[in-house]
mmCIF file of C-alpha atoms in Angstrom:
data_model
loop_
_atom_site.group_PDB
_atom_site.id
_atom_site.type_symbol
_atom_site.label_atom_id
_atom_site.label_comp_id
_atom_site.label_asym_id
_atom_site.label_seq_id
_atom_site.Cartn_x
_atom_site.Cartn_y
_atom_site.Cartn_z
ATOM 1 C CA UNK N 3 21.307 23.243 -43.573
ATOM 2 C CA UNK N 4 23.132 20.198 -41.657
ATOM 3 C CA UNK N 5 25.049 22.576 -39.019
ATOM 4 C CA UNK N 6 22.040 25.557 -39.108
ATOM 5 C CA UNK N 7 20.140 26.274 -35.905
ATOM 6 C CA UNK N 8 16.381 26.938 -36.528
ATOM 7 C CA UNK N 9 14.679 28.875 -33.790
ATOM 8 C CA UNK N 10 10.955 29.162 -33.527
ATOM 9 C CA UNK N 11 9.541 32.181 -31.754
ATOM 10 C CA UNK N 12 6.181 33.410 -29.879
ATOM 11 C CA UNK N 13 6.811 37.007 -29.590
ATOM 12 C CA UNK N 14 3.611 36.780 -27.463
ATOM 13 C CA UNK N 15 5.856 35.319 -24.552
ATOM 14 C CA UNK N 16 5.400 36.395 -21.490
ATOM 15 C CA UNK N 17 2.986 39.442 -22.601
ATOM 16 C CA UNK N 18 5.434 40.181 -24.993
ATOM 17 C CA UNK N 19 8.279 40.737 -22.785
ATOM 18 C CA UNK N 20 10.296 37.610 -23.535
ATOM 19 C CA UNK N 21 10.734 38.746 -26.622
ATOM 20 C CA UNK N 22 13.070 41.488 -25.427
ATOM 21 C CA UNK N 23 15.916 38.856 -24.894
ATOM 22 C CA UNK N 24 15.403 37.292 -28.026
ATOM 23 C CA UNK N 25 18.778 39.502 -29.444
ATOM 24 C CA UNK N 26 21.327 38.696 -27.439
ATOM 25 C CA UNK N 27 19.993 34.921 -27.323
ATOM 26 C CA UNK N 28 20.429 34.803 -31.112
ATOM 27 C CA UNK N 29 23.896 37.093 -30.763
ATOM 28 C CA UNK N 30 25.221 33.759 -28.073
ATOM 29 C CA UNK N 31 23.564 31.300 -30.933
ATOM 30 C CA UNK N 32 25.807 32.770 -33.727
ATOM 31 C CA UNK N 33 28.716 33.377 -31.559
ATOM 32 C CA UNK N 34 31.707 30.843 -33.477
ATOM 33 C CA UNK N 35 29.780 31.918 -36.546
ATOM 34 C CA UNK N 36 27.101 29.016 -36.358
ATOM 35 C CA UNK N 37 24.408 29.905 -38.916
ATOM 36 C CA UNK N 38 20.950 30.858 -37.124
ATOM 37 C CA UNK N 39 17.495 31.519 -38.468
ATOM 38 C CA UNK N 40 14.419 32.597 -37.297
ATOM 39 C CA UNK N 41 10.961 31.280 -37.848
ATOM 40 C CA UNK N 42 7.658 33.601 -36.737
ATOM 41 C CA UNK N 43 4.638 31.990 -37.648
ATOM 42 C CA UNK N 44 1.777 34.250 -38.942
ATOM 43 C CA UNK N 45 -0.502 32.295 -37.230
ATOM 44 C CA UNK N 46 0.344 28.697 -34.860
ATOM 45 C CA UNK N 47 -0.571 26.399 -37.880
ATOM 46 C CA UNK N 48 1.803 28.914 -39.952
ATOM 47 C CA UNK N 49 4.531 28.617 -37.270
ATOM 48 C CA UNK N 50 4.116 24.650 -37.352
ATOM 49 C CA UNK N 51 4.220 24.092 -41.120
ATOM 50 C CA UNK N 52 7.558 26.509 -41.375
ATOM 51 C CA UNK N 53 8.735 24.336 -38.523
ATOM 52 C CA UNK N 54 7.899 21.495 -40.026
ATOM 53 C CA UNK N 55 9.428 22.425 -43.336
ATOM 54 C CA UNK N 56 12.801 23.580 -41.674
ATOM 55 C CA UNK N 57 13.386 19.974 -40.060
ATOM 56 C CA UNK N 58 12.417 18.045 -43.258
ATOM 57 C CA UNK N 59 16.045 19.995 -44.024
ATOM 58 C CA UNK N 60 17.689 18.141 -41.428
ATOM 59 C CA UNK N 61 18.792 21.357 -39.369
ATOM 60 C CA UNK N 62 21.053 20.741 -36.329
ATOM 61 C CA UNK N 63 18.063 21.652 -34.051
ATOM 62 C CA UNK N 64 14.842 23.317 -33.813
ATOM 63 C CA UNK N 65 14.871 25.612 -31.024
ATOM 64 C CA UNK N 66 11.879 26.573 -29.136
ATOM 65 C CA UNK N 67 11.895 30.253 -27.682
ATOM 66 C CA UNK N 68 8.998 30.517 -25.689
ATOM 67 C CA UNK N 69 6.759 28.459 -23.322
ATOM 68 C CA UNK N 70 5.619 25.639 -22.939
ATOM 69 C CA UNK N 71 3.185 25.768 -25.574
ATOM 70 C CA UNK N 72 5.645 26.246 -28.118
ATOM 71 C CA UNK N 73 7.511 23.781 -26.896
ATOM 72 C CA UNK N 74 4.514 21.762 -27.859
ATOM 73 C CA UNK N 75 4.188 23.126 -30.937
ATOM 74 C CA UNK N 76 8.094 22.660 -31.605
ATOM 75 C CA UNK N 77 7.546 18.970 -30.795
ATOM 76 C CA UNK N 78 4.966 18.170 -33.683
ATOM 77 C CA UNK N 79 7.514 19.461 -35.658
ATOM 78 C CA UNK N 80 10.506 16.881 -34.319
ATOM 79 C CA UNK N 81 8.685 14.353 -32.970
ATOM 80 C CA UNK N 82 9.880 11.079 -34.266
ATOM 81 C CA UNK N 83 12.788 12.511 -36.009
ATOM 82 C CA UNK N 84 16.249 12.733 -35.852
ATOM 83 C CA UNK N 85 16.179 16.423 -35.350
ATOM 84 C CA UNK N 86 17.081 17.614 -31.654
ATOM 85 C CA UNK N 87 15.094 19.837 -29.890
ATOM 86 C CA UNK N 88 16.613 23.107 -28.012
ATOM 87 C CA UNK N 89 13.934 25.058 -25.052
ATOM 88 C CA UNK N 90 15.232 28.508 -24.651
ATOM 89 C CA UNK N 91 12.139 29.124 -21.834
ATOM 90 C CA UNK N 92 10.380 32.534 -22.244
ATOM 91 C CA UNK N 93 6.958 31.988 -20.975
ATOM 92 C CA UNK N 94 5.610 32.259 -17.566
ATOM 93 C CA UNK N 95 5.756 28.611 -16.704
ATOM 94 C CA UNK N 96 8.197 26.785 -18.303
ATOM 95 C CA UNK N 97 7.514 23.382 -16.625
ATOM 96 C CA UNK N 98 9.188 20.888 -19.197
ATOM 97 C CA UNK N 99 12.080 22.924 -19.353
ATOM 98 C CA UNK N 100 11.961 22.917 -15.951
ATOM 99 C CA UNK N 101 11.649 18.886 -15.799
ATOM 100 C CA UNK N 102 14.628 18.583 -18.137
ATOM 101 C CA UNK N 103 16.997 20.757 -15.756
ATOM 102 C CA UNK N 104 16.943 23.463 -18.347
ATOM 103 C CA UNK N 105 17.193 26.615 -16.920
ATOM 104 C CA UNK N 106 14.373 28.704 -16.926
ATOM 105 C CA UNK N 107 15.327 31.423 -15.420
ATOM 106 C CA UNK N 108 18.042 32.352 -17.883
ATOM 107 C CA UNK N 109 17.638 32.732 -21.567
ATOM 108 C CA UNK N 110 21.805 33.156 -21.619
ATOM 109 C CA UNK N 111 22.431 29.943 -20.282
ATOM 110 C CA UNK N 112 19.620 27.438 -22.216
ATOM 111 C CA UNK N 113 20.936 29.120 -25.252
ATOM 112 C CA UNK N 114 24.195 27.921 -23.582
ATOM 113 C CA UNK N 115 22.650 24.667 -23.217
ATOM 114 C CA UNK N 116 21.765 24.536 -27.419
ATOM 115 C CA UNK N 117 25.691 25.056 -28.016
ATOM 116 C CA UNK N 118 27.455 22.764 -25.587
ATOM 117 C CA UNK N 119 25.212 20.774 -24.045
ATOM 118 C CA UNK N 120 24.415 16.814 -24.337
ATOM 119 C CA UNK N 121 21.364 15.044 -26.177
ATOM 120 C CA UNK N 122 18.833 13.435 -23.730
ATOM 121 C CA UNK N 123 16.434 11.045 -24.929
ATOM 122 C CA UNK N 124 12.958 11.368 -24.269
ATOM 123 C CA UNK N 125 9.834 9.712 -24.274
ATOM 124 C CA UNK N 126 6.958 11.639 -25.549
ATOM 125 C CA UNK N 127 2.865 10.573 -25.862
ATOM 126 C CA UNK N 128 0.548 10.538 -28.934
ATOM 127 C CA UNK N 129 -2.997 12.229 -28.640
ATOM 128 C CA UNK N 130 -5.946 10.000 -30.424
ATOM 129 C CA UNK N 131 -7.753 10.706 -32.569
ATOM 130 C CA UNK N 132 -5.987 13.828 -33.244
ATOM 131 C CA UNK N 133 -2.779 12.442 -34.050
ATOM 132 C CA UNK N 134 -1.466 14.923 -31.491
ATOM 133 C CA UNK N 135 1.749 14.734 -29.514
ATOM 134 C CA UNK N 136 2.439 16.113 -25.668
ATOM 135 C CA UNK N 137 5.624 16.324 -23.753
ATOM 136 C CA UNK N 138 4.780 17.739 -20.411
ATOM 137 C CA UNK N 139 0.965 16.996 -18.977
ATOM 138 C CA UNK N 140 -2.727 16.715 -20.297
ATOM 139 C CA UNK N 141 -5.222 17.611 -18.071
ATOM 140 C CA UNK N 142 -8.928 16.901 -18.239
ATOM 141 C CA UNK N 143 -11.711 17.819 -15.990
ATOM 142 C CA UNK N 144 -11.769 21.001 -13.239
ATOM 143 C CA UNK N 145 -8.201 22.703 -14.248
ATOM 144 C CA UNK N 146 -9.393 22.069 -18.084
ATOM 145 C CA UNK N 147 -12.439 23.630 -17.496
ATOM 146 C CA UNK N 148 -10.866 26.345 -16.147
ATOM 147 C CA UNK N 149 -8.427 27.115 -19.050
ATOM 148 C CA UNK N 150 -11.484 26.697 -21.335
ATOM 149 C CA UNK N 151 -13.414 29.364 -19.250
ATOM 150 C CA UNK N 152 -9.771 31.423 -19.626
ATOM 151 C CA UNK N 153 -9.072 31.422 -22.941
ATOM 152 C CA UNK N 154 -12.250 32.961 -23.498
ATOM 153 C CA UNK N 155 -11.630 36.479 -21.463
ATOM 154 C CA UNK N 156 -9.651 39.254 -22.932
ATOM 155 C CA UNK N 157 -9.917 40.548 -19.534
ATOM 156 C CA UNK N 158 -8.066 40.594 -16.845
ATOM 157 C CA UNK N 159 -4.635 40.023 -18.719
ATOM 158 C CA UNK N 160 -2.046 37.506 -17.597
ATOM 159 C CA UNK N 161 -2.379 34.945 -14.841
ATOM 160 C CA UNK N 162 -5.142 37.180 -13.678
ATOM 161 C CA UNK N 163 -7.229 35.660 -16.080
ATOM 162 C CA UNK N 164 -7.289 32.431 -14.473
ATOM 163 C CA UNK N 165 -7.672 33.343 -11.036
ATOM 164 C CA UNK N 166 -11.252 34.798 -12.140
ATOM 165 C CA UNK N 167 -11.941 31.971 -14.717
ATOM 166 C CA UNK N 168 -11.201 29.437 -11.765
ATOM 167 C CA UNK N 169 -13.331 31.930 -9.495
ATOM 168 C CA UNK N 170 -16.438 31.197 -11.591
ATOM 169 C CA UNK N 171 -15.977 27.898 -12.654
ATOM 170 C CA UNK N 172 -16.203 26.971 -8.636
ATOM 171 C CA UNK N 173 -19.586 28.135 -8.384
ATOM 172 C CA UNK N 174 -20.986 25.831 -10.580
ATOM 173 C CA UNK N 175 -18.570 22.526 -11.024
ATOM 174 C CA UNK N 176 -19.812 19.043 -10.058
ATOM 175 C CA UNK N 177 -17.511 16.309 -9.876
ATOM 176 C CA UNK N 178 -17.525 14.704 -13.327
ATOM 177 C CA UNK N 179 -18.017 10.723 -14.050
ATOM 178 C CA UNK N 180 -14.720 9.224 -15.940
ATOM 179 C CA UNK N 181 -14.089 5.941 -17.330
ATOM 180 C CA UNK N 182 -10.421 5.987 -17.484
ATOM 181 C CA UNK N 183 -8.954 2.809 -19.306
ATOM 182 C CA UNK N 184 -5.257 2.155 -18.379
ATOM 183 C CA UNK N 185 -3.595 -0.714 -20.026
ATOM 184 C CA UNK N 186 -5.283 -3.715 -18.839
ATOM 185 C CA UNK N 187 -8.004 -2.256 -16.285
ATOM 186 C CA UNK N 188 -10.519 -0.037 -16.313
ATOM 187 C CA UNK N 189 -11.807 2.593 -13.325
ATOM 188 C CA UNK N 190 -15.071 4.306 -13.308
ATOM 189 C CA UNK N 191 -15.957 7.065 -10.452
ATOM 190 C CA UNK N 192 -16.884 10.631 -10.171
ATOM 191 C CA UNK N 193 -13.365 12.827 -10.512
ATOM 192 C CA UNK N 194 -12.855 16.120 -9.993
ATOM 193 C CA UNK N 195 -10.004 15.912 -12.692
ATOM 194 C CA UNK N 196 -7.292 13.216 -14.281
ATOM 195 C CA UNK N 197 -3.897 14.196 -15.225
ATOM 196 C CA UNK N 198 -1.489 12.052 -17.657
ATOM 197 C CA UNK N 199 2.233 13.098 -17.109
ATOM 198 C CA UNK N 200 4.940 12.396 -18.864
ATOM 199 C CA UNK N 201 6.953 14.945 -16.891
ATOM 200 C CA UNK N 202 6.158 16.075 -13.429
ATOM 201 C CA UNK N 203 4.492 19.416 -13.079
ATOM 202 C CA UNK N 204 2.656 21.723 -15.434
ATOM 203 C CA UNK N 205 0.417 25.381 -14.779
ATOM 204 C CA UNK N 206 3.674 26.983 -13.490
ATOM 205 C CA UNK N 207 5.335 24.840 -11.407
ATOM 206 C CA UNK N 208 1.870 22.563 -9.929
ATOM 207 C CA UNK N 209 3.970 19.232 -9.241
ATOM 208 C CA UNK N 210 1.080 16.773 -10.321
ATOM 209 C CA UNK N 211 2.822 14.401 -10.687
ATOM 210 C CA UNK N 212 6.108 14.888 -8.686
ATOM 211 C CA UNK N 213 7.774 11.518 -9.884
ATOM 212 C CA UNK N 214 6.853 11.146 -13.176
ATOM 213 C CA UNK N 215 9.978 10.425 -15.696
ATOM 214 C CA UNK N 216 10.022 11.607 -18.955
ATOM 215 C CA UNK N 217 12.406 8.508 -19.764
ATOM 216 C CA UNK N 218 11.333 5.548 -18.258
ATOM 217 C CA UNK N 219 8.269 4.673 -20.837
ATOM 218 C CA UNK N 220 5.210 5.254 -18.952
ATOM 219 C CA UNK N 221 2.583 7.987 -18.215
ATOM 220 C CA UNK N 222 1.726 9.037 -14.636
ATOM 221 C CA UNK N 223 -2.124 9.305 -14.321
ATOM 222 C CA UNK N 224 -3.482 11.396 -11.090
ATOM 223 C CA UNK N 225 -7.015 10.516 -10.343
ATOM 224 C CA UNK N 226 -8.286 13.786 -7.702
ATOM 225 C CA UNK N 227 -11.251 11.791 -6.530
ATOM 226 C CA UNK N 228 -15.012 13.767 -6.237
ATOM 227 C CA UNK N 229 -14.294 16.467 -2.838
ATOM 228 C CA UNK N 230 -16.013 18.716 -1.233
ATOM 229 C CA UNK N 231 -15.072 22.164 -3.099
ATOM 230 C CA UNK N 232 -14.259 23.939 0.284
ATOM 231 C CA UNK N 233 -11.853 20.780 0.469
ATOM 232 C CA UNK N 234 -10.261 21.284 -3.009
ATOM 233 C CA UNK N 235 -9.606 24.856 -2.326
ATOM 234 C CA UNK N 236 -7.829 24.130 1.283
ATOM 235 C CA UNK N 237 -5.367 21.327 -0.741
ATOM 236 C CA UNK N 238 -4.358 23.106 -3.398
ATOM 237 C CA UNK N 239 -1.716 25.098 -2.156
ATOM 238 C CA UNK N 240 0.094 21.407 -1.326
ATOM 239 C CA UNK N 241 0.203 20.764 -5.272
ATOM 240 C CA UNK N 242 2.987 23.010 -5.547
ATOM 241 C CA UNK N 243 5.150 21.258 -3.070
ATOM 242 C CA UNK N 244 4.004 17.699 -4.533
ATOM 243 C CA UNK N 245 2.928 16.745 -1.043
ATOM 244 C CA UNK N 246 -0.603 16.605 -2.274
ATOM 245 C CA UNK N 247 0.106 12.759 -3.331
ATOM 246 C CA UNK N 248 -0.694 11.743 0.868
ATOM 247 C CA UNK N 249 -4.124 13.142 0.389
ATOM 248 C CA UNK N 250 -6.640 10.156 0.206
ATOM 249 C CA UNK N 251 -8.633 11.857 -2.444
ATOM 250 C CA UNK N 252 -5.442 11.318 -4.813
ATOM 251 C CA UNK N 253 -4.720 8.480 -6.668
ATOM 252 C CA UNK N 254 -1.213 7.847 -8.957
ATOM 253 C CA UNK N 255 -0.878 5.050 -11.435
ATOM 254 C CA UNK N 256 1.124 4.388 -13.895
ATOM 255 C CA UNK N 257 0.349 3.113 -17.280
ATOM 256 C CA UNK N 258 1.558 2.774 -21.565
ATOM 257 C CA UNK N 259 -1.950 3.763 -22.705
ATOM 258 C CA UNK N 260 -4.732 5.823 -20.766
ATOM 259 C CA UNK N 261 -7.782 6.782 -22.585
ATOM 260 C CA UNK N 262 -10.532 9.312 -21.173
ATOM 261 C CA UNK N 263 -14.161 9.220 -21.707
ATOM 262 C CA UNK N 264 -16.059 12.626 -20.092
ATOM 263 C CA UNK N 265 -18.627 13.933 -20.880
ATOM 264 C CA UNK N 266 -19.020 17.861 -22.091
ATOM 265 C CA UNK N 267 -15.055 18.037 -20.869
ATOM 266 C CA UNK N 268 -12.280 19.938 -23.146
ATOM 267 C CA UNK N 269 -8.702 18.202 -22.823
ATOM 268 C CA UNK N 270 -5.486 20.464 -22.663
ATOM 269 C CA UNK N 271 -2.216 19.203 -22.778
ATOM 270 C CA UNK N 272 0.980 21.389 -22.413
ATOM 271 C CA UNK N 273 -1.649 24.129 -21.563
ATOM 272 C CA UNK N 274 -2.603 23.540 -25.189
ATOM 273 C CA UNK N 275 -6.329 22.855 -26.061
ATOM 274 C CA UNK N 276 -6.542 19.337 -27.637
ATOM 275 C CA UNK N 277 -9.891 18.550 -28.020
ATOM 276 C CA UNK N 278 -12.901 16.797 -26.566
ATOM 277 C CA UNK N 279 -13.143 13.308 -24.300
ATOM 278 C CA UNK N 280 -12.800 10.404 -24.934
ATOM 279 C CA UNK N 281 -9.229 10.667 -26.028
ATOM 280 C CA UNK N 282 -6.484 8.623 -25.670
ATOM 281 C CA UNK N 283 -2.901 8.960 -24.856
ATOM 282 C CA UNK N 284 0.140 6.066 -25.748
ATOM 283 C CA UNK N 285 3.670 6.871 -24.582
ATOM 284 C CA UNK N 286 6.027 6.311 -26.984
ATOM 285 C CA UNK N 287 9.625 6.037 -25.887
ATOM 286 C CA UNK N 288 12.532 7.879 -27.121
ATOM 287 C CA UNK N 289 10.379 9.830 -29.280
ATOM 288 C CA UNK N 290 12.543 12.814 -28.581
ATOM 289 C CA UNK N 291 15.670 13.767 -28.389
ATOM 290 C CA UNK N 292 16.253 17.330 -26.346
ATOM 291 C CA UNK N 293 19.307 19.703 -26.232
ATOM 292 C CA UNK N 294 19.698 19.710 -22.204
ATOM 293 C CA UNK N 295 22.773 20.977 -19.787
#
């Protein structure tokens, strides 16, 4: 299995339309004749434990061909190992491939990227007490909320879904009190969310952190201080340009270890859910090593 390429699917991509590229990715894979095979998981935990299985093997990489939250589930599998991991992006944000200068605009060329390109090491953080690893962002408090709310509607489908699920959880969110411990120090205020980044933007291209490094071993914590909502909504718009780090209401600090104690607040990290506050996050360099151009 030493030369094999392992590639991990979510035919769910994109609303099921990533999927459609999937067969002339895997036709560039096995161009030379390298050996390719496919792994569609039942269920996520189903998908994980093949994964899982498939790099106790040794393969030459596991190859995620989604989003970025299989991308997160392709990095429980390789994690700590010397197993590479390959993004071929087919979801709708594709923010760590995005950080890595993968392209996500064209399945053709990341596949392209698997075959010929170079091995980056990265850093990578571990979720406790869930044992949990993240390679792009966890968020905690309004944006968490609102993927919560989300992932609860079968209606509208798509991004729509979180237009209305952030919609209604504006008419009732109050600023929430965190006690964020970073290292050495402690901070206690009234938050309208925390984000821990190992890379630099997540939600589809929100640059939360717009200088975070996925190699230099620390995590990039954004504090959004307690606003005014009518405030929130009018600054938004600058998150996508990163410019939203001038804003006096934001706060950026870096730090090894953050942990986050909230109360009644859901954690999500690489737009996965990940459990309740408090939780803690330690960045562990070079945990990964990533297929990039």
């Amino acid at each position: 299995m030493a030369g094999e390429l392992v590639v991990v699917v979510n035919p769910a991509a994109r609303g099921g339309r990533g999927v459609r590229v999937l067969a002339p990715v895997l036709a560039r894979l096995r161009e030379g004749g390298r050996e390719v095979s496919v792994i569609v998981g039942a269920s996520a935990d189903d998908a994980l434990a093949r994964a899982r299985t498939a790099v106790a093997a040794g393969p030459a990489a596991l190859v995620a061909f989604g989003g970025d939250g299989l991308v997160h589930l392709a990095v429980q599998a390789v994690a700590g190992t010397e197993v590479p991991l390959g993004i071929i992006p087919a979801g709708t944000g594709n923010d760590i491939a995005d950080a890595l200068g993968i392209p996500r605009r064209d399945p053709l060329l990341s596949a392209d990227a698997v075959l010929g390109g170079r091995t980056r090491v990265i850093d990578a953080a571990r979720i406790s007490p869930q044992g949990r690893w993240f390679a792009g962002v966890l968020a905690c408090g309004f944006d968490s909320r609102v993927n919560e709310r989300a992932n609860h509607k079968r209606w509208p489908p798509g991004m729509s879904k979180y237009i209305v699920a952030m919609a209604e959880e504006l008419r009732t969110f109050e600023p929430i009190p965190f006690k964020i411990t970073l290292d050495d120090r402690v901070i206690e205020r009234e938050a309208m969310l925390v984000a821990v980044a190992n890379t630099r933007s997540y939600g589809a291209g929100m640059r939360v952190c717009p200088d975070a490094s996925p190699d230099d071993g620390l995590l990039d914590v954004l504090i959004l201080a307690a606003m005014p909502k009518t405030a929130l909504l009018r600054s938004f718009p600058s998150v996508y340009r990163g410019t939203h780090t001038g804003h006096p209401a934001v706060t950026i600090v870096r730090s090894r270890k953050v942990t986050l104690d909230a109360p009644d607040t859901i954690a999500y990290a690489d737009g996965e859910r990940v459990g309740p506050a408090p939780i803690t996050c330690a960045v562990e360099p070079g945990a990964l090593r990533v297929l990039v151009p």
